[in-house]
Coordinates of C-alpha atoms in Angstrom, one line a residue:
Chain L
M150 CA 8.5 -35.0 -27.2
E151 CA 8.5 -31.4 -26.1
D152 CA 8.0 -30.8 -22.4
M153 CA 5.0 -28.6 -22.0
L154 CA 3.0 -27.4 -19.0
I155 CA -0.7 -27.9 -19.6
I156 CA -3.2 -25.8 -17.7
A157 CA -6.9 -26.2 -18.5
G158 CA -5.9 -27.7 -21.8
Q159 CA -3.6 -24.9 -22.8
K160 CA 0.0 -25.7 -23.7
I161 CA 2.5 -23.5 -22.0
R162 CA 6.1 -23.5 -23.1
N163 CA 7.7 -21.1 -20.6
R164 CA 7.3 -22.3 -17.0
L165 CA 8.3 -18.8 -15.7
L166 CA 5.2 -16.8 -15.0
I167 CA 5.7 -13.1 -14.6
G168 CA 3.9 -10.5 -12.4
T169 CA 3.6 -6.9 -13.5
G170 CA 3.5 -4.9 -10.3
K171 CA 6.4 -2.7 -9.0
F172 CA 8.0 -1.9 -12.3
P173 CA 9.5 1.6 -12.5
D174 CA 7.9 2.2 -15.9
K175 CA 5.2 0.2 -17.6
K176 CA 7.2 0.3 -20.9
I177 CA 9.8 -2.0 -19.2
I178 CA 7.0 -4.7 -18.8
T179 CA 6.9 -5.1 -22.6
D180 CA 10.7 -5.6 -22.8
V181 CA 10.7 -8.1 -19.9
L182 CA 7.9 -10.2 -21.3
T183 CA 9.4 -10.2 -24.8
H184 CA 12.9 -11.0 -23.8
S185 CA 12.0 -13.7 -21.4
N186 CA 9.5 -15.2 -23.8
A187 CA 6.9 -15.3 -21.1
D188 CA 3.7 -17.1 -21.9
I189 CA 1.6 -16.3 -18.8
V190 CA 1.5 -12.9 -17.2
T191 CA -0.5 -11.8 -14.2
V192 CA -2.0 -8.3 -13.9
A193 CA -3.8 -6.8 -10.9
L194 CA -7.2 -5.8 -12.1
R195 CA -7.1 -2.9 -9.6
R196 CA -4.4 -1.3 -11.8
V197 CA -6.2 -1.8 -15.1
D198 CA -7.5 1.4 -16.6
L199 CA -9.5 0.7 -19.7
N200 CA -10.3 4.3 -20.3
S201 CA -6.7 5.4 -20.9
N202 CA -4.4 4.3 -23.7
E203 CA -1.2 5.4 -22.0
E204 CA -2.1 4.3 -18.5
N205 CA -3.8 1.0 -19.5
I206 CA -1.3 -1.6 -18.4
L207 CA -2.9 -4.2 -20.8
N208 CA -1.5 -2.2 -23.7
Y209 CA 2.0 -3.1 -22.6
I210 CA 1.5 -6.8 -22.7
P211 CA 2.5 -8.6 -26.0
D212 CA -0.2 -10.4 -27.8
Q213 CA 1.4 -13.8 -27.5
C214 CA 1.0 -13.7 -23.7
T215 CA -1.9 -15.3 -21.9
L216 CA -3.4 -12.8 -19.5
M217 CA -4.1 -14.0 -16.0
P218 CA -5.7 -11.2 -14.1
N219 CA -5.4 -11.4 -10.3
T220 CA -7.7 -10.2 -7.6
S221 CA -5.1 -8.3 -5.6
G222 CA -6.7 -6.0 -3.1
A223 CA -9.6 -8.4 -2.3
R224 CA -10.0 -9.0 1.4
N225 CA -12.6 -11.8 1.2
A226 CA -14.2 -14.2 -1.2
E227 CA -17.0 -11.8 -2.1
E228 CA -14.6 -9.0 -3.2
S229 CA -12.4 -11.4 -5.2
I230 CA -15.5 -12.9 -7.0
R231 CA -16.6 -9.4 -7.9
I232 CA -13.1 -8.5 -9.2
A233 CA -13.0 -11.7 -11.2
R234 CA -16.3 -11.1 -12.9
L235 CA -15.3 -7.5 -13.6
A236 CA -12.1 -8.8 -15.2
R237 CA -14.0 -11.1 -17.5
A238 CA -16.6 -8.5 -18.3
S239 CA -13.8 -6.1 -19.3
G240 CA -12.4 -8.5 -21.8
C241 CA -9.5 -9.8 -19.7
G242 CA -10.4 -13.4 -20.6
N243 CA -11.2 -16.4 -18.5
W244 CA -8.2 -17.0 -16.4
I245 CA -8.2 -15.7 -12.9
K246 CA -5.5 -15.9 -10.2
I247 CA -7.4 -15.6 -6.9
E248 CA -5.6 -13.6 -4.3
V249 CA -7.5 -13.0 -1.1
I250 CA -5.4 -11.2 1.5
S251 CA -6.9 -10.0 4.8
D252 CA -3.6 -9.2 6.4
S253 CA -1.9 -6.1 5.2
K254 CA 1.2 -6.6 7.4
Y255 CA 2.4 -10.0 6.2
L256 CA 0.3 -10.2 3.0
L257 CA -0.5 -13.9 3.7
P258 CA -3.4 -15.4 1.8
D259 CA -6.7 -16.4 3.4
N260 CA -7.1 -20.0 2.4
I261 CA -10.7 -20.3 3.6
E262 CA -12.0 -17.3 1.6
T263 CA -9.8 -18.4 -1.3
L264 CA -11.6 -21.8 -1.3
K265 CA -15.0 -20.1 -1.2
A266 CA -14.1 -17.9 -4.2
T267 CA -12.7 -20.9 -6.1
E268 CA -15.9 -22.9 -5.6
V269 CA -18.0 -20.0 -7.0
L270 CA -15.7 -19.0 -9.9
A271 CA -14.9 -22.5 -11.1
K272 CA -18.7 -23.1 -11.5
E273 CA -18.8 -20.0 -13.6
D274 CA -16.3 -21.5 -16.0
F275 CA -13.3 -19.4 -15.0
I276 CA -9.9 -21.1 -15.2
V277 CA -9.1 -20.6 -11.5
L278 CA -5.5 -20.5 -10.1
P279 CA -5.7 -19.9 -6.4
Y280 CA -2.7 -18.3 -4.5
M281 CA -2.5 -20.0 -1.2
S282 CA -0.5 -20.9 1.9
P283 CA 0.8 -24.4 1.3
D284 CA -1.7 -26.6 3.1
L285 CA -2.3 -30.1 1.7
T286 CA -5.9 -30.4 2.9
I287 CA -6.9 -27.0 1.4
A288 CA -5.1 -27.8 -1.8
R289 CA -7.1 -31.0 -2.1
M290 CA -10.3 -29.1 -1.5
L291 CA -9.3 -26.5 -4.1
V292 CA -8.8 -29.2 -6.7
E293 CA -12.1 -30.7 -5.7
A294 CA -13.7 -27.3 -6.2
G295 CA -12.3 -27.0 -9.7
A296 CA -8.9 -25.2 -9.4
A297 CA -6.9 -25.6 -12.6
A298 CA -3.6 -25.3 -10.7
V299 CA -2.6 -24.4 -7.1
M300 CA -0.1 -21.6 -6.3
P301 CA 1.5 -22.1 -2.9
L302 CA 3.8 -19.3 -1.6
G303 CA 7.5 -19.9 -1.1
A304 CA 7.7 -17.0 1.4
P305 CA 5.6 -13.8 2.0
I306 CA 5.0 -11.6 -1.1
G307 CA 7.9 -9.4 -1.9
S308 CA 10.1 -10.8 0.8
N309 CA 12.7 -12.3 -1.5
R310 CA 13.3 -15.0 1.1
G311 CA 13.2 -18.0 -1.2
L312 CA 11.5 -21.4 -0.9
K313 CA 11.0 -21.4 2.8
T314 CA 7.9 -23.7 2.6
K315 CA 9.9 -26.4 0.8
E316 CA 8.7 -29.4 2.8
L317 CA 5.1 -28.5 2.4
V318 CA 5.4 -27.7 -1.2
K319 CA 7.2 -31.0 -1.8
I320 CA 4.3 -32.9 -0.3
M321 CA 1.8 -31.0 -2.5
I322 CA 3.8 -31.9 -5.6
E323 CA 3.6 -35.6 -4.6
V324 CA -0.1 -35.6 -3.9
I325 CA -1.8 -32.9 -6.0
D326 CA -2.8 -33.8 -9.5
V327 CA -3.1 -30.3 -11.0
P328 CA 0.0 -28.2 -11.6
V329 CA 1.8 -26.8 -8.5
I330 CA 3.2 -23.3 -9.2
V331 CA 5.3 -21.6 -6.5
D332 CA 4.1 -18.0 -6.3
A333 CA 5.7 -15.3 -4.1
G334 CA 8.9 -15.0 -2.1
I335 CA 11.3 -16.2 -4.8
G336 CA 14.1 -13.6 -4.8
K337 CA 16.9 -15.3 -6.8
P338 CA 17.1 -17.4 -10.0
S339 CA 18.8 -20.1 -7.9
E340 CA 15.7 -20.3 -5.8
A341 CA 13.5 -20.6 -8.8
M342 CA 15.7 -23.4 -10.0
E343 CA 15.4 -25.0 -6.6
C344 CA 11.6 -25.0 -7.0
M345 CA 11.8 -26.6 -10.5
E346 CA 14.4 -29.2 -9.4
L347 CA 12.0 -30.2 -6.6
G348 CA 9.3 -30.9 -9.3
C349 CA 7.2 -27.8 -9.3
D350 CA 5.4 -27.3 -12.5
A351 CA 6.1 -23.5 -12.8
V352 CA 7.2 -20.5 -10.8
L353 CA 5.7 -17.0 -10.7
V354 CA 8.1 -14.1 -10.1
N355 CA 7.4 -10.4 -9.8
T356 CA 9.3 -8.4 -7.2
A357 CA 12.8 -9.9 -7.9
I358 CA 12.5 -9.0 -11.6
A359 CA 10.6 -5.7 -11.3
T360 CA 12.9 -4.2 -8.6
A361 CA 16.2 -5.4 -10.2
Q362 CA 18.7 -2.9 -11.5
D363 CA 18.2 -4.5 -14.9
P364 CA 14.7 -6.1 -15.0
V365 CA 15.2 -7.4 -18.6
G366 CA 18.5 -9.1 -17.7
M367 CA 16.9 -10.5 -14.5
S368 CA 13.9 -11.9 -16.3
K369 CA 16.2 -13.7 -18.7
A370 CA 18.2 -15.1 -15.8
F371 CA 15.0 -16.4 -14.2
S372 CA 13.8 -17.9 -17.4
D373 CA 17.1 -19.8 -17.9
A374 CA 17.1 -20.9 -14.3
V375 CA 13.6 -22.3 -14.6
K376 CA 14.5 -24.1 -17.7
A377 CA 17.6 -25.6 -16.1
G378 CA 15.7 -26.6 -13.0
R379 CA 13.1 -28.3 -15.1
L380 CA 15.6 -30.2 -17.2
A381 CA 17.4 -31.3 -14.0
Y382 CA 14.1 -32.6 -12.6
L383 CA 13.3 -34.5 -15.8
S384 CA 16.8 -35.9 -16.0
G385 CA 16.5 -37.4 -12.6
L386 CA 18.6 -35.9 -9.8
G387 CA 20.8 -38.1 -7.8
R388 CA 19.9 -39.0 -4.2
L389 CA 21.3 -36.9 -1.5
S390 CA 23.8 -38.6 0.8
E391 CA 25.6 -37.6 3.9
N392 CA 28.8 -39.5 3.0
G393 CA 30.8 -39.9 -0.2
K394 CA 29.8 -42.9 -2.2
S395 CA 32.6 -45.2 -3.2
S396 CA 32.8 -46.2 -6.8
S397 CA 34.4 -49.4 -5.7
P398 CA 31.6 -50.8 -3.5
L399 CA 32.3 -53.2 -0.6
T400 CA 30.0 -55.9 -1.9
G401 CA 31.2 -55.8 -5.4
F402 CA 32.9 -59.3 -5.0
L403 CA 29.4 -61.0 -4.8
Y404 CA 28.9 -60.3 -8.5
E405 CA 32.3 -61.0 -9.8
Chain K
M24 CA -10.2 -1.9 23.1
S25 CA -9.1 1.5 22.2
F26 CA -5.9 3.3 21.1
E27 CA -6.4 5.6 24.1
K28 CA -5.0 2.9 26.4
E29 CA -2.0 2.5 24.2
I30 CA -1.2 6.2 24.1
K31 CA -1.6 6.5 27.8
K32 CA 1.4 4.1 28.3
Y33 CA 3.7 6.6 26.6
E34 CA 2.0 9.9 27.6
N35 CA 4.6 10.7 30.2
F36 CA 7.5 9.0 28.5
D37 CA 10.7 11.0 29.1
L38 CA 11.9 11.2 25.5
D39 CA 14.7 13.7 26.3
G40 CA 16.0 11.4 29.0
Y41 CA 15.9 8.5 26.7
F42 CA 17.7 10.4 24.0
N43 CA 20.4 11.6 26.4
N44 CA 21.3 8.1 27.4
L45 CA 21.9 6.9 23.9
I46 CA 25.4 6.2 22.6
E47 CA 26.5 5.6 19.0
K48 CA 26.5 1.9 19.4
D49 CA 22.7 2.0 20.2
I50 CA 22.0 3.7 16.9
E51 CA 24.1 1.2 15.1
N52 CA 22.3 -1.7 16.8
A53 CA 18.9 -0.1 16.0
L54 CA 20.0 0.1 12.3
D55 CA 21.3 -3.5 12.1
S56 CA 18.5 -5.3 13.8
D57 CA 16.3 -7.6 11.8
Y58 CA 13.5 -7.3 14.4
Q59 CA 12.1 -3.8 14.7
D60 CA 10.5 -2.5 17.9
L61 CA 9.3 0.9 19.0
F62 CA 12.4 1.7 21.0
Q63 CA 14.7 1.0 18.1
F64 CA 12.4 3.4 16.1
L65 CA 12.8 6.0 18.9
T66 CA 16.6 5.5 19.0
R67 CA 16.8 6.4 15.4
L68 CA 14.8 9.5 15.9
S69 CA 17.3 10.9 18.4
P70 CA 19.5 13.9 17.6
L71 CA 22.5 11.6 17.8
A72 CA 21.0 9.5 15.0
E73 CA 21.2 12.5 12.6
N74 CA 24.8 11.4 12.0
Y75 CA 23.5 8.2 10.5
I76 CA 21.0 9.8 8.1
E77 CA 22.6 8.4 4.9
E78 CA 22.8 4.8 6.3
M79 CA 19.1 5.1 7.2
A80 CA 18.3 6.4 3.8
Q81 CA 20.0 3.5 2.0
L82 CA 18.1 1.1 4.2
A83 CA 14.7 2.8 3.9
H84 CA 15.1 3.1 0.1
G85 CA 15.8 -0.6 -0.2
I86 CA 12.9 -1.6 1.9
T87 CA 10.5 0.7 0.0
K88 CA 11.7 -0.6 -3.3
Q89 CA 11.2 -4.2 -2.1
Y90 CA 7.7 -3.7 -0.8
F91 CA 6.2 -1.1 -3.1
G92 CA 8.5 -1.1 -6.1
K93 CA 9.5 2.2 -7.7
T94 CA 5.9 3.3 -7.9
I95 CA 4.0 6.3 -6.6
Q96 CA 0.3 6.5 -6.4
L97 CA -1.2 9.9 -7.4
Y98 CA -4.4 11.5 -6.2
T99 CA -5.9 14.9 -5.9
P100 CA -8.0 16.6 -3.3
M101 CA -11.4 18.2 -4.0
Y102 CA -12.7 20.6 -1.5
L103 CA -16.5 20.5 -1.2
S104 CA -17.2 23.1 1.4
N105 CA -15.3 25.4 3.7
F106 CA -18.1 26.1 6.1
C107 CA -16.8 25.2 9.5
I108 CA -17.9 25.6 13.1
N109 CA -14.5 24.7 14.6
Q110 CA -12.0 27.2 15.9
C111 CA -8.7 25.6 15.2
L112 CA -5.8 28.0 15.5
Y113 CA -3.7 26.6 12.7
C114 CA -6.4 26.3 10.0
G115 CA -7.6 28.8 7.3
F116 CA -11.2 27.5 7.6
N117 CA -11.3 28.5 11.3
T118 CA -14.8 29.7 12.0
T119 CA -13.6 33.1 13.2
N120 CA -11.6 33.8 10.0
K121 CA -13.2 36.2 7.6
I122 CA -13.0 34.3 4.4
E123 CA -15.6 33.8 1.7
R124 CA -17.5 30.6 2.6
K125 CA -18.6 28.4 -0.1
K126 CA -20.1 25.0 -0.7
L127 CA -20.1 23.3 -4.1
T128 CA -23.5 22.8 -5.8
L129 CA -23.9 19.2 -7.2
Q130 CA -23.5 20.7 -10.7
E131 CA -20.2 22.2 -9.6
V132 CA -19.1 18.9 -8.1
K133 CA -19.8 17.3 -11.5
N134 CA -17.8 20.0 -13.2
E135 CA -14.8 19.6 -10.9
A136 CA -15.0 15.8 -11.3
A137 CA -15.1 15.9 -15.1
Y138 CA -12.2 18.4 -15.1
I139 CA -10.1 16.2 -12.7
A140 CA -11.0 13.0 -14.5
K141 CA -9.6 14.3 -17.7
T142 CA -6.1 14.2 -16.2
G143 CA -6.5 10.4 -15.9
L144 CA -6.5 10.3 -12.1
K145 CA -8.8 7.7 -10.6
H146 CA -8.3 8.4 -7.0
I147 CA -10.0 11.4 -5.4
L148 CA -9.9 12.7 -1.9
I149 CA -13.0 14.8 -0.9
L150 CA -12.7 17.3 1.9
S151 CA -15.1 19.4 3.8
G152 CA -15.1 21.7 6.9
E153 CA -17.1 20.6 9.9
S154 CA -20.6 21.7 9.5
R155 CA -23.4 19.1 9.7
E156 CA -25.8 21.9 8.9
K157 CA -24.1 23.2 5.7
S158 CA -22.6 19.9 4.5
P159 CA -24.7 17.1 6.1
L160 CA -24.1 13.4 5.4
S161 CA -26.9 13.4 2.8
Y162 CA -24.9 16.1 0.8
I163 CA -21.7 14.1 1.1
K164 CA -23.6 11.0 -0.2
D165 CA -25.0 13.0 -3.1
C166 CA -21.5 14.1 -4.0
I167 CA -20.2 10.5 -3.8
E168 CA -22.9 9.4 -6.1
I169 CA -21.7 11.8 -8.7
L170 CA -18.0 11.0 -8.1
N171 CA -18.6 7.3 -8.6
E172 CA -19.1 8.0 -12.3
Y173 CA -15.6 9.5 -12.6
F174 CA -13.4 7.7 -10.1
T175 CA -12.6 4.2 -9.0
S176 CA -11.5 5.1 -5.5
I177 CA -13.0 7.8 -3.3
S178 CA -11.6 8.8 0.1
I179 CA -13.0 11.3 2.5
E180 CA -11.4 13.8 4.8
I181 CA -14.4 15.3 6.5
Y182 CA -15.7 15.7 10.1
P183 CA -15.5 12.5 12.2
L184 CA -18.5 10.3 11.9
K185 CA -20.1 7.5 13.8
Q186 CA -19.5 3.9 12.9
N187 CA -22.9 3.4 11.2
E188 CA -22.4 6.6 9.2
Y189 CA -19.1 5.3 7.9
R190 CA -21.0 2.1 6.8
E191 CA -23.5 4.3 5.0
L192 CA -20.7 6.1 3.1
I193 CA -18.9 2.8 2.3
D194 CA -22.1 1.5 0.8
A195 CA -22.4 4.7 -1.1
G196 CA -19.0 4.2 -2.7
I197 CA -16.1 5.4 -0.5
D198 CA -13.2 3.1 0.3
G199 CA -10.8 5.4 2.1
L200 CA -10.7 7.6 5.2
T201 CA -8.2 10.3 5.9
I202 CA -8.3 11.7 9.4
Y203 CA -5.5 13.6 11.2
Q204 CA -5.3 13.8 14.9
E205 CA -3.4 17.0 14.2
V206 CA -1.6 16.7 17.6
Y207 CA -1.5 13.7 19.9
D208 CA -0.5 15.7 22.9
K209 CA -3.8 16.3 24.7
T210 CA -2.9 19.5 26.4
I211 CA -1.7 21.1 23.1
Y212 CA -4.7 19.6 21.3
N213 CA -7.1 21.3 23.7
K214 CA -5.2 24.6 23.4
V215 CA -5.3 24.7 19.6
H216 CA -8.8 23.4 19.2
V217 CA -10.4 26.3 20.9
S218 CA -14.1 25.5 20.3
G219 CA -16.4 23.4 18.2
P220 CA -16.9 19.6 18.1
K221 CA -13.3 19.0 17.2
N222 CA -12.4 19.9 20.7
D223 CA -13.4 16.4 21.7
Y224 CA -10.0 14.7 21.7
L225 CA -11.1 11.2 22.3
F226 CA -13.9 11.1 19.7
R227 CA -11.3 12.2 17.1
L228 CA -8.7 9.7 18.4
E229 CA -11.0 6.8 17.9
T230 CA -12.3 7.9 14.5
P231 CA -10.0 5.6 12.5
E232 CA -11.2 2.6 14.6
R233 CA -14.9 3.4 14.0
A234 CA -14.2 3.4 10.2
C235 CA -12.2 0.2 10.4
K236 CA -15.1 -1.5 12.3
A237 CA -17.4 -0.3 9.6
G238 CA -15.3 -2.0 6.9
I239 CA -13.2 0.7 5.4
R240 CA -10.4 -0.4 3.1
T241 CA -7.8 2.3 3.6
V242 CA -7.0 4.6 6.5
N243 CA -4.6 7.5 6.3
I244 CA -3.7 9.1 9.6
G245 CA -1.5 12.1 10.4
T246 CA -0.1 14.6 12.7
L247 CA 0.5 18.3 11.9
F248 CA 4.2 18.6 12.5
G249 CA 5.1 21.8 14.2
L250 CA 2.3 21.8 16.8
N251 CA 4.4 19.8 19.3
K252 CA 8.0 18.5 19.6
W253 CA 8.2 16.5 16.4
E254 CA 9.8 13.4 18.0
K255 CA 6.9 13.0 20.4
E256 CA 4.3 13.3 17.7
A257 CA 6.3 10.8 15.6
L258 CA 6.2 8.3 18.4
F259 CA 2.4 8.6 18.8
L260 CA 1.8 8.5 15.0
A261 CA 3.9 5.4 14.6
L262 CA 2.2 3.8 17.6
H263 CA -1.2 4.7 16.1
A264 CA -0.3 3.2 12.7
K265 CA 1.0 0.0 14.3
Y266 CA -2.1 -0.2 16.5
I267 CA -4.4 -0.1 13.5
Q268 CA -2.3 -2.5 11.5
D269 CA -2.2 -5.0 14.4
N270 CA -5.8 -4.8 15.3
Y271 CA -7.4 -4.3 11.9
P272 CA -5.2 -6.4 9.6
D273 CA -7.5 -6.1 6.6
V274 CA -7.1 -2.3 6.5
E275 CA -4.4 -0.7 4.5
V276 CA -2.8 2.0 6.7
S277 CA -0.8 5.0 5.6
V278 CA 0.4 8.1 7.3
S279 CA 0.7 11.8 6.3
I280 CA 3.4 14.1 7.7
P281 CA 2.3 17.6 6.9
R282 CA 4.3 20.5 8.3
I283 CA 2.4 23.6 9.1
R284 CA 2.1 26.1 6.2
P285 CA 1.0 29.7 6.1
H286 CA -2.8 30.1 6.2
S287 CA -5.4 32.8 6.8
G288 CA -5.1 32.6 10.6
N289 CA -2.7 34.3 12.9
F290 CA -1.2 31.3 14.7
N291 CA 2.5 31.2 15.1
L292 CA 4.1 27.8 15.1
T293 CA 6.0 27.0 18.1
H294 CA 8.1 24.0 17.3
E295 CA 10.6 23.9 14.4
V296 CA 10.7 20.8 12.2
R297 CA 13.8 21.0 10.1
D298 CA 14.1 19.2 6.7
I299 CA 16.5 16.7 8.2
N300 CA 13.9 15.8 10.9
L301 CA 11.2 15.3 8.3
V302 CA 13.6 13.0 6.5
Q303 CA 14.6 11.3 9.7
F304 CA 10.9 10.5 10.4
I305 CA 10.2 9.2 6.9
L306 CA 13.2 6.9 6.9
N307 CA 12.6 5.5 10.3
F308 CA 8.9 5.1 9.9
R309 CA 9.6 3.0 6.8
I310 CA 12.2 0.9 8.6
F311 CA 9.8 0.4 11.6
L312 CA 6.6 -0.4 9.6
P313 CA 7.8 -1.5 6.1
R314 CA 4.4 -2.0 4.6
V315 CA 2.6 1.1 5.8
G316 CA 2.2 3.8 3.1
I317 CA 3.6 7.3 3.5
T318 CA 1.6 10.2 1.8
L319 CA 3.3 13.5 0.9
S320 CA 1.1 16.4 0.2
T321 CA 1.8 19.6 -1.7
R322 CA 2.5 21.5 1.5
E323 CA 6.2 20.8 0.7
S324 CA 8.1 22.5 -2.1
A325 CA 8.5 20.7 -5.5
A326 CA 12.3 20.5 -4.9
L327 CA 11.9 18.9 -1.5
R328 CA 9.2 16.5 -2.7
D329 CA 11.4 15.3 -5.5
N330 CA 14.2 14.7 -3.1
L331 CA 12.0 12.9 -0.6
L332 CA 10.6 10.6 -3.3
P333 CA 13.0 7.7 -3.0
L334 CA 13.2 7.7 0.8
G335 CA 9.9 5.9 1.5
I336 CA 7.1 7.9 0.0
T337 CA 4.3 5.9 -1.6
K338 CA 1.6 8.4 -2.4
M339 CA 1.6 12.0 -3.6
S340 CA -1.0 14.5 -4.5
A341 CA -0.9 16.2 -7.9
G342 CA -2.7 19.2 -9.4
S343 CA -3.7 20.2 -5.9
S344 CA -5.9 23.1 -4.8
T345 CA -7.0 23.7 -1.2
S346 CA -9.9 26.0 -2.0
V347 CA -13.5 25.0 -2.6
G348 CA -14.0 24.4 -6.3
G349 CA -10.3 25.3 -6.8
H350 CA -9.9 23.0 -9.9
T351 CA -12.4 24.9 -12.0
I352 CA -13.1 28.1 -10.1
R353 CA -10.4 30.5 -8.9
D354 CA -10.5 32.2 -5.5
N355 CA -8.2 32.9 -2.6
S356 CA -10.0 31.3 0.3
N357 CA -7.7 28.3 0.7
Q358 CA -7.2 26.1 3.7
F359 CA -3.4 26.5 3.5
D360 CA -0.9 27.6 0.9
I361 CA 0.4 24.9 -1.3
S362 CA 4.1 24.8 -2.3
D363 CA 4.0 22.5 -5.2
D364 CA 1.5 23.5 -7.9
R365 CA 2.5 21.0 -10.6
D366 CA -0.4 19.5 -12.4
V367 CA -0.9 15.7 -13.0
D368 CA 1.0 15.7 -16.3
E369 CA 4.0 17.5 -14.8
M370 CA 4.0 15.1 -11.8
R371 CA 3.8 12.1 -14.1
G372 CA 6.7 13.4 -16.2
M373 CA 8.8 14.1 -13.1
L374 CA 8.2 10.6 -11.7
L375 CA 9.0 8.8 -15.0
A376 CA 12.2 10.9 -15.4
K377 CA 13.2 9.9 -11.9
G378 CA 12.6 6.2 -12.7
Y379 CA 9.2 5.9 -10.9
Q380 CA 6.0 4.6 -12.2
P381 CA 3.1 7.0 -11.6
V382 CA 0.1 4.9 -10.5
L383 CA -3.1 6.7 -11.4
K384 CA -5.4 3.8 -10.6
D385 CA -5.0 1.3 -7.8
W386 CA -8.5 0.2 -7.0
W387 CA -11.6 -0.7 -8.9
Y388 CA -14.7 -0.3 -6.9

């Protein structure tokens, strides 16, 4: 049976989700999404210009991709709710990645306001994917409020620091029933692979791809790393051990 | 709480003494450190640090790419009125200058808006001289109402307002404030602002905070390089940006670094700011405050603007005119001479050719 990620009933083949900010040219976005076979792509609604063909970022996204607009720029629940409604009204579909950031220095999400927005938008039949600081209690509340997945950060947005929140994300994977997607902070394919080996359902990457010398090449590298990490997870990784394990065990005689 | 307290701490700071005590190892340490403080920033502004300009550039370029990507947000200014009751020695709108005074009618605002909107720009900065009589808040609000139909982000660069007035304008549709202190040195400030309400140093200094308290989204502050020793102004500007970022974390802060340009006055600039100093400031500001935007106006030449692009700049103006109605009506009563007259299409083409994405829309009100 093919291994698929399912979010709100939709089957997703590629567990690498891609963000569209920071690219040196919007045309590169099309190449990246095509070559990495991306299924889910997130776009900041603040950057969407429906009035212009050339400037409208949506025109650079291949048809096979599911669009997940995000509420980047929102500083509280109210602003993110307004942006989400605007996104749906503009024909951007039902998916929404809630991003509420009231800290312009570290760009860390506001979990409380994110929860408020999730409560409102889930009731309005949005497919809500909240970006969050990895906190188990809030994650449970988000699921209770109707989140279709939770998206804990690995490290601050754009920091390329990797999965610094590993222990917290690991607990979320164990406990939370909806997909856990690591979003933000992943700087290298090996780090994306680490997330997947841990049991994350998917990874969202933007900066590391968009600012690479060769964004298309980097997107392929990430896509392969995510696949490899997933396969390793499904195949069952060995337990970690401080010492070498003898293949001629000391108690083997008991069974001879 | 006020920035005044913060600025007082450094008012009498002996910058030359500090610079004179630096050795090359200090510059190297200030470049290598993961943790950035104000003194490392100052160390890199020193004359000695000029020798490390390429290292700084590589570092600043990397940081900018990481935090902002290779993207540049474009905007254009729209001058509403040049009536002004201030006497500022460096400004073409100086009340004593004999220039043609003009205020756009609402129909003219609509014409300008329609003309600019055709370029695809969604960010507009509206400017006005200081005259509550000629361009009262009600007039500004009427203009905003018209501009809401054409633009998704409106910033103002007008006379300083009270907190409740900022709230009124935010409710009317603005999301950004640009306000330059012009010069942080109080003695020079009082000397160049001869008369008019702008003479009130403290009221101007606290303007960004009043807007932040009122709930503004973005604040752009600046100092007019050339009015004082540039390193001193750089120190205060960085301090101010950091203060706003620390105390109003939900506000997006950016800085402008205009150098004095020829204008219709007769003020002679007294402090030279060489190109390398401008570069030194941009680089070190980026290293010190990685997420704070840096705006570059058309006061600088096209060639210099193109070269400054990868060093830390995040916002640029395009298709600029500094005269009232200058997008659709031609006249010569500008606030200052611009050095880069490329229109939006030319700027877009230049950015793309240099591997930068021009961002014409970055907010949706």
